[in-house]
mmCIF file of C-alpha atoms in Angstrom:
data_model
loop_
_atom_site.group_PDB
_atom_site.id
_atom_site.type_symbol
_atom_site.label_atom_id
_atom_site.label_comp_id
_atom_site.label_asym_id
_atom_site.label_seq_id
_atom_site.Cartn_x
_atom_site.Cartn_y
_atom_site.Cartn_z
ATOM 1 C CA MET A 1 20.887 -1.722 -4.712
ATOM 2 C CA THR A 2 17.576 -0.583 -3.056
ATOM 3 C CA THR A 3 16.160 -2.810 -0.306
ATOM 4 C CA VAL A 4 12.530 -2.811 0.220
ATOM 5 C CA GLY A 5 11.142 -4.128 3.445
ATOM 6 C CA ILE A 6 7.674 -5.719 2.954
ATOM 7 C CA ILE A 7 5.816 -6.354 6.220
ATOM 8 C CA GLY A 8 2.895 -8.573 5.427
ATOM 9 C CA ALA A 9 3.274 -11.647 3.023
ATOM 10 C CA GLY A 10 -0.358 -11.762 1.937
ATOM 11 C CA HIS A 11 -1.528 -11.585 -1.642
ATOM 12 C CA ILE A 12 -0.582 -7.962 -2.026
ATOM 13 C CA GLY A 13 2.802 -8.234 -0.208
ATOM 14 C CA SER A 14 3.749 -11.315 -2.206
ATOM 15 C CA ALA A 15 2.602 -9.687 -5.571
ATOM 16 C CA LEU A 16 4.709 -6.601 -4.722
ATOM 17 C CA ALA A 17 7.792 -8.758 -3.759
ATOM 18 C CA GLU A 18 7.540 -10.473 -7.166
ATOM 19 C CA GLY A 19 7.058 -7.381 -9.044
ATOM 20 C CA LEU A 20 10.026 -5.589 -7.201
ATOM 21 C CA ILE A 21 12.461 -8.353 -7.597
ATOM 22 C CA ALA A 22 11.627 -8.437 -11.323
ATOM 23 C CA ARG A 23 12.702 -4.799 -11.498
ATOM 24 C CA GLY A 24 15.884 -5.237 -9.844
ATOM 25 C CA TYR A 25 15.018 -4.536 -6.082
ATOM 26 C CA ASP A 26 16.154 -6.622 -3.184
ATOM 27 C CA VAL A 27 13.354 -7.626 -0.853
ATOM 28 C CA VAL A 28 13.174 -8.454 2.784
ATOM 29 C CA ILE A 29 9.694 -9.899 3.648
ATOM 30 C CA ALA A 30 8.117 -10.584 6.870
ATOM 31 C CA ASN A 31 4.773 -11.930 8.222
ATOM 32 C CA SER A 32 3.311 -12.397 11.715
ATOM 33 C CA ARG A 33 4.031 -16.212 11.884
ATOM 34 C CA GLY A 34 7.899 -16.087 11.560
ATOM 35 C CA PRO A 35 10.495 -16.189 8.873
ATOM 36 C CA GLU A 36 10.488 -20.046 8.819
ATOM 37 C CA THR A 37 6.952 -19.918 7.494
ATOM 38 C CA LEU A 38 8.113 -18.043 4.353
ATOM 39 C CA ASN A 39 10.555 -20.517 3.024
ATOM 40 C CA ASP A 40 8.526 -21.663 0.008
ATOM 41 C CA LEU A 41 7.646 -17.980 -0.844
ATOM 42 C CA VAL A 42 11.456 -16.905 -0.629
ATOM 43 C CA ALA A 43 12.347 -20.002 -2.707
ATOM 44 C CA LYS A 44 9.911 -18.874 -5.391
ATOM 45 C CA LEU A 45 11.083 -15.382 -5.307
ATOM 46 C CA GLY A 46 14.677 -16.201 -5.704
ATOM 47 C CA ASP A 47 18.129 -14.761 -4.627
ATOM 48 C CA ARG A 48 16.931 -11.275 -4.192
ATOM 49 C CA ALA A 49 14.431 -12.314 -1.490
ATOM 50 C CA ARG A 50 15.007 -13.152 2.167
ATOM 51 C CA ALA A 51 12.530 -13.698 5.089
ATOM 52 C CA ALA A 52 12.967 -11.878 8.259
ATOM 53 C CA THR A 53 11.038 -10.640 11.348
ATOM 54 C CA ALA A 54 9.041 -7.411 11.090
ATOM 55 C CA GLN A 55 11.796 -5.751 13.052
ATOM 56 C CA ASP A 56 14.485 -6.951 10.729
ATOM 57 C CA ALA A 57 12.721 -6.064 7.634
ATOM 58 C CA ALA A 58 12.057 -2.594 8.917
ATOM 59 C CA GLU A 59 15.573 -2.103 9.761
ATOM 60 C CA ALA A 60 16.884 -3.412 6.443
ATOM 61 C CA ALA A 61 14.594 -1.247 4.371
ATOM 62 C CA ASP A 62 15.520 1.646 2.317
ATOM 63 C CA TRP A 63 11.720 2.044 2.063
ATOM 64 C CA ALA A 64 8.874 -0.096 3.103
ATOM 65 C CA VAL A 65 5.474 -1.396 2.425
ATOM 66 C CA VAL A 66 3.185 -2.200 5.216
ATOM 67 C CA THR A 67 0.428 -4.466 3.965
ATOM 68 C CA VAL A 68 -1.050 -6.100 7.167
ATOM 69 C CA PRO A 69 -4.789 -6.048 8.406
ATOM 70 C CA LEU A 70 -5.494 -2.784 9.991
ATOM 71 C CA LYS A 71 -6.011 -4.551 13.370
ATOM 72 C CA ALA A 72 -2.397 -5.481 13.271
ATOM 73 C CA LEU A 73 -0.989 -2.164 12.485
ATOM 74 C CA GLU A 74 0.127 -1.304 15.960
ATOM 75 C CA ASP A 75 2.098 -4.507 16.236
ATOM 76 C CA ILE A 76 4.450 -3.253 13.626
ATOM 77 C CA PRO A 77 7.630 -1.666 14.950
ATOM 78 C CA ALA A 78 7.789 2.033 14.182
ATOM 79 C CA GLU A 79 11.215 3.213 15.420
ATOM 80 C CA PRO A 80 13.253 1.250 12.667
ATOM 81 C CA LEU A 81 11.001 2.948 9.992
ATOM 82 C CA ALA A 82 11.695 6.525 11.150
ATOM 83 C CA GLY A 83 12.627 8.928 8.317
ATOM 84 C CA LYS A 84 11.624 6.368 5.721
ATOM 85 C CA ILE A 85 8.966 6.304 3.162
ATOM 86 C CA VAL A 86 6.235 3.828 4.091
ATOM 87 C CA LEU A 87 3.624 2.545 1.559
ATOM 88 C CA ASP A 88 0.321 1.823 3.278
ATOM 89 C CA THR A 89 -1.859 -0.594 1.305
ATOM 90 C CA ASN A 90 -4.634 -0.870 3.864
ATOM 91 C CA ASN A 91 -8.516 -0.636 3.739
ATOM 92 C CA TYR A 92 -10.814 -0.938 6.639
ATOM 93 C CA TYR A 93 -12.760 -4.257 6.760
ATOM 94 C CA TRP A 94 -14.798 -4.109 9.983
ATOM 95 C CA GLU A 95 -15.540 -7.849 9.553
ATOM 96 C CA ARG A 96 -11.927 -8.548 9.841
ATOM 97 C CA ASP A 97 -10.647 -5.649 11.975
ATOM 98 C CA GLY A 98 -13.484 -5.130 14.330
ATOM 99 C CA ARG A 99 -15.497 -1.896 14.554
ATOM 100 C CA ILE A 100 -13.280 1.118 15.034
ATOM 101 C CA ALA A 101 -15.093 4.134 16.262
ATOM 102 C CA GLU A 102 -13.048 6.818 14.730
ATOM 103 C CA LEU A 103 -13.350 5.230 11.252
ATOM 104 C CA GLU A 104 -17.027 4.433 11.807
ATOM 105 C CA GLU A 105 -17.590 8.173 12.652
ATOM 106 C CA LYS A 106 -15.381 9.328 9.761
ATOM 107 C CA ARG A 107 -12.966 11.248 12.188
ATOM 108 C CA THR A 108 -9.861 9.875 10.465
ATOM 109 C CA THR A 109 -8.774 7.491 7.749
ATOM 110 C CA THR A 110 -6.680 4.217 7.731
ATOM 111 C CA SER A 111 -3.717 5.998 6.302
ATOM 112 C CA GLU A 112 -3.819 8.772 8.901
ATOM 113 C CA MET A 113 -3.881 6.026 11.521
ATOM 114 C CA ALA A 114 -0.791 4.666 10.020
ATOM 115 C CA GLN A 115 0.931 8.085 9.856
ATOM 116 C CA ARG A 116 0.017 8.344 13.562
ATOM 117 C CA HIS A 117 1.597 4.942 14.494
ATOM 118 C CA PHE A 118 4.622 5.712 12.159
ATOM 119 C CA ALA A 119 5.006 9.283 13.258
ATOM 120 C CA GLU A 120 8.521 9.691 12.158
ATOM 121 C CA SER A 121 8.078 8.161 8.741
ATOM 122 C CA LYS A 122 6.460 9.478 5.600
ATOM 123 C CA VAL A 123 3.294 7.388 4.998
ATOM 124 C CA VAL A 124 1.797 7.161 1.495
ATOM 125 C CA LYS A 125 -1.381 5.365 0.300
ATOM 126 C CA ALA A 126 -0.492 2.989 -2.429
ATOM 127 C CA PHE A 127 -1.708 -0.344 -4.235
ATOM 128 C CA ASN A 128 -4.753 -0.574 -1.887
ATOM 129 C CA HIS A 129 -7.438 -0.388 -4.712
ATOM 130 C CA ILE A 130 -6.206 -2.784 -7.242
ATOM 131 C CA PRO A 131 -6.582 -6.669 -6.919
ATOM 132 C CA ALA A 132 -3.317 -8.341 -6.146
ATOM 133 C CA ALA A 133 -3.532 -10.467 -9.191
ATOM 134 C CA ASP A 134 -3.397 -7.288 -11.459
ATOM 135 C CA ILE A 135 -0.412 -5.706 -9.820
ATOM 136 C CA ASN A 136 1.989 -7.644 -12.081
ATOM 137 C CA THR A 137 -0.377 -8.098 -14.986
ATOM 138 C CA GLY A 138 -2.421 -4.895 -15.457
ATOM 139 C CA GLY A 139 0.265 -2.311 -16.342
ATOM 140 C CA SER A 140 1.315 -0.955 -19.714
ATOM 141 C CA PRO A 141 4.069 1.342 -21.080
ATOM 142 C CA ALA A 142 3.886 4.993 -20.662
ATOM 143 C CA GLY A 143 1.849 6.855 -23.177
ATOM 144 C CA ILE A 144 -0.388 3.827 -24.134
ATOM 145 C CA PRO A 145 -3.861 5.178 -24.609
ATOM 146 C CA ASP A 146 -6.113 4.190 -21.917
ATOM 147 C CA ARG A 147 -3.310 3.172 -19.427
ATOM 148 C CA ARG A 148 -4.753 2.106 -16.209
ATOM 149 C CA ALA A 149 -4.120 4.561 -13.354
ATOM 150 C CA LEU A 150 -3.830 4.284 -9.606
ATOM 151 C CA ALA A 151 -4.265 6.753 -6.874
ATOM 152 C CA THR A 152 -2.046 7.977 -4.172
ATOM 153 C CA ALA A 153 -2.280 10.235 -1.056
ATOM 154 C CA SER A 154 0.199 11.562 1.352
ATOM 155 C CA ASP A 155 1.023 14.469 3.556
ATOM 156 C CA HIS A 156 4.622 14.387 2.237
ATOM 157 C CA PRO A 157 5.215 15.559 -1.466
ATOM 158 C CA ASP A 158 8.496 13.451 -1.731
ATOM 159 C CA ALA A 159 6.601 10.345 -0.818
ATOM 160 C CA VAL A 160 3.994 10.999 -3.568
ATOM 161 C CA ALA A 161 6.818 11.426 -5.997
ATOM 162 C CA HIS A 162 8.248 8.167 -4.871
ATOM 163 C CA VAL A 163 4.906 6.304 -5.500
ATOM 164 C CA THR A 164 4.412 8.090 -8.720
ATOM 165 C CA ALA A 165 7.700 6.795 -10.044
ATOM 166 C CA LEU A 166 6.991 3.317 -8.607
ATOM 167 C CA TYR A 167 3.522 3.193 -10.231
ATOM 168 C CA ASP A 168 5.250 4.015 -13.507
ATOM 169 C CA GLU A 169 7.687 1.180 -13.098
ATOM 170 C CA PHE A 170 4.648 -1.181 -12.749
ATOM 171 C CA GLY A 171 3.141 0.244 -15.706
ATOM 172 C CA PHE A 172 0.463 2.678 -14.192
ATOM 173 C CA ASP A 173 -0.366 6.252 -14.360
ATOM 174 C CA THR A 174 -0.807 8.170 -11.003
ATOM 175 C CA VAL A 175 -3.599 10.341 -9.897
ATOM 176 C CA ASP A 176 -2.725 12.327 -6.741
ATOM 177 C CA ILE A 177 -5.696 12.615 -4.315
ATOM 178 C CA GLY A 178 -3.828 15.022 -2.012
ATOM 179 C CA PRO A 179 -3.409 14.688 1.892
ATOM 180 C CA LEU A 180 -4.084 11.513 3.734
ATOM 181 C CA ALA A 181 -7.197 12.871 4.976
ATOM 182 C CA GLU A 182 -8.675 12.494 1.436
ATOM 183 C CA SER A 183 -7.548 8.751 1.197
ATOM 184 C CA TRP A 184 -10.792 7.478 2.143
ATOM 185 C CA ARG A 185 -11.840 8.312 -1.685
ATOM 186 C CA VAL A 186 -10.154 5.207 -2.864
ATOM 187 C CA GLU A 187 -10.931 2.695 -0.157
ATOM 188 C CA ARG A 188 -13.632 -0.010 0.085
ATOM 189 C CA ASP A 189 -16.999 0.594 -1.227
ATOM 190 C CA GLN A 190 -16.063 3.805 -3.229
ATOM 191 C CA PRO A 191 -16.389 4.145 -6.918
ATOM 192 C CA ALA A 192 -12.557 4.095 -7.564
ATOM 193 C CA TYR A 193 -12.104 0.793 -5.470
ATOM 194 C CA VAL A 194 -10.681 -2.292 -7.447
ATOM 195 C CA VAL A 195 -11.879 -1.353 -10.841
ATOM 196 C CA ARG A 196 -9.950 -0.759 -13.920
ATOM 197 C CA GLN A 197 -9.891 3.016 -14.819
ATOM 198 C CA ASN A 198 -7.660 5.509 -16.693
ATOM 199 C CA ALA A 199 -6.568 8.565 -15.053
ATOM 200 C CA ASP A 200 -9.576 10.640 -16.394
ATOM 201 C CA GLU A 201 -11.964 7.980 -15.095
ATOM 202 C CA LEU A 202 -10.137 7.704 -11.798
ATOM 203 C CA ARG A 203 -10.477 11.459 -11.198
ATOM 204 C CA ALA A 204 -14.180 11.093 -12.008
ATOM 205 C CA ASN A 205 -14.558 8.335 -9.588
ATOM 206 C CA LEU A 206 -12.761 10.074 -6.777
ATOM 207 C CA GLY A 207 -15.080 13.070 -7.363
ATOM 208 C CA ARG A 208 -18.101 10.750 -6.953
ATOM 209 C CA ALA A 209 -17.065 9.211 -3.608
ATOM 210 C CA GLU A 210 -19.276 9.743 -0.662
ATOM 211 C CA ARG A 211 -18.372 9.534 2.900
#
């Protein structure tokens, strides 16, 4: 059985844990405050979930979700995620993360920062532009007209394929933005951010993005 390491137990991490377990995955989840603070969440998630440190979650993972504030990214251990696909859900909120010059000056993207930190992993943008409450309620079967779509971006085609299959499991179509350098198109304050859209509408919104 596939084990997913979820590093970050906030709204997105918790929603993904619930959705993954419902689809037959095992989950090892971590936060910055220690496994003992996740007892209530793990009890709610059931037998397929356990709490751990970020190090242990990364080591146990067949693939991982990193869903921590951007300012905490470099606190996540990179070595145990080497060779693994890492889903990055991040967006830059300067009010939370502090001003980051290379983002302010449009010299990089949050996902490129993640790829730089997880240099031996295959980072892929995912689930960053959907409200957490919609992750397990907004999907629909494949082929349904007007099915909601989500975007992804990566420098690794197999990571894009992985997220495309995962999105479909959760009931969403996929639009591939391209490399991580284009992932800004689906972040905060862009037309595609946290709105319900089908694949055609998402492509149009990505095209309207301004940096």
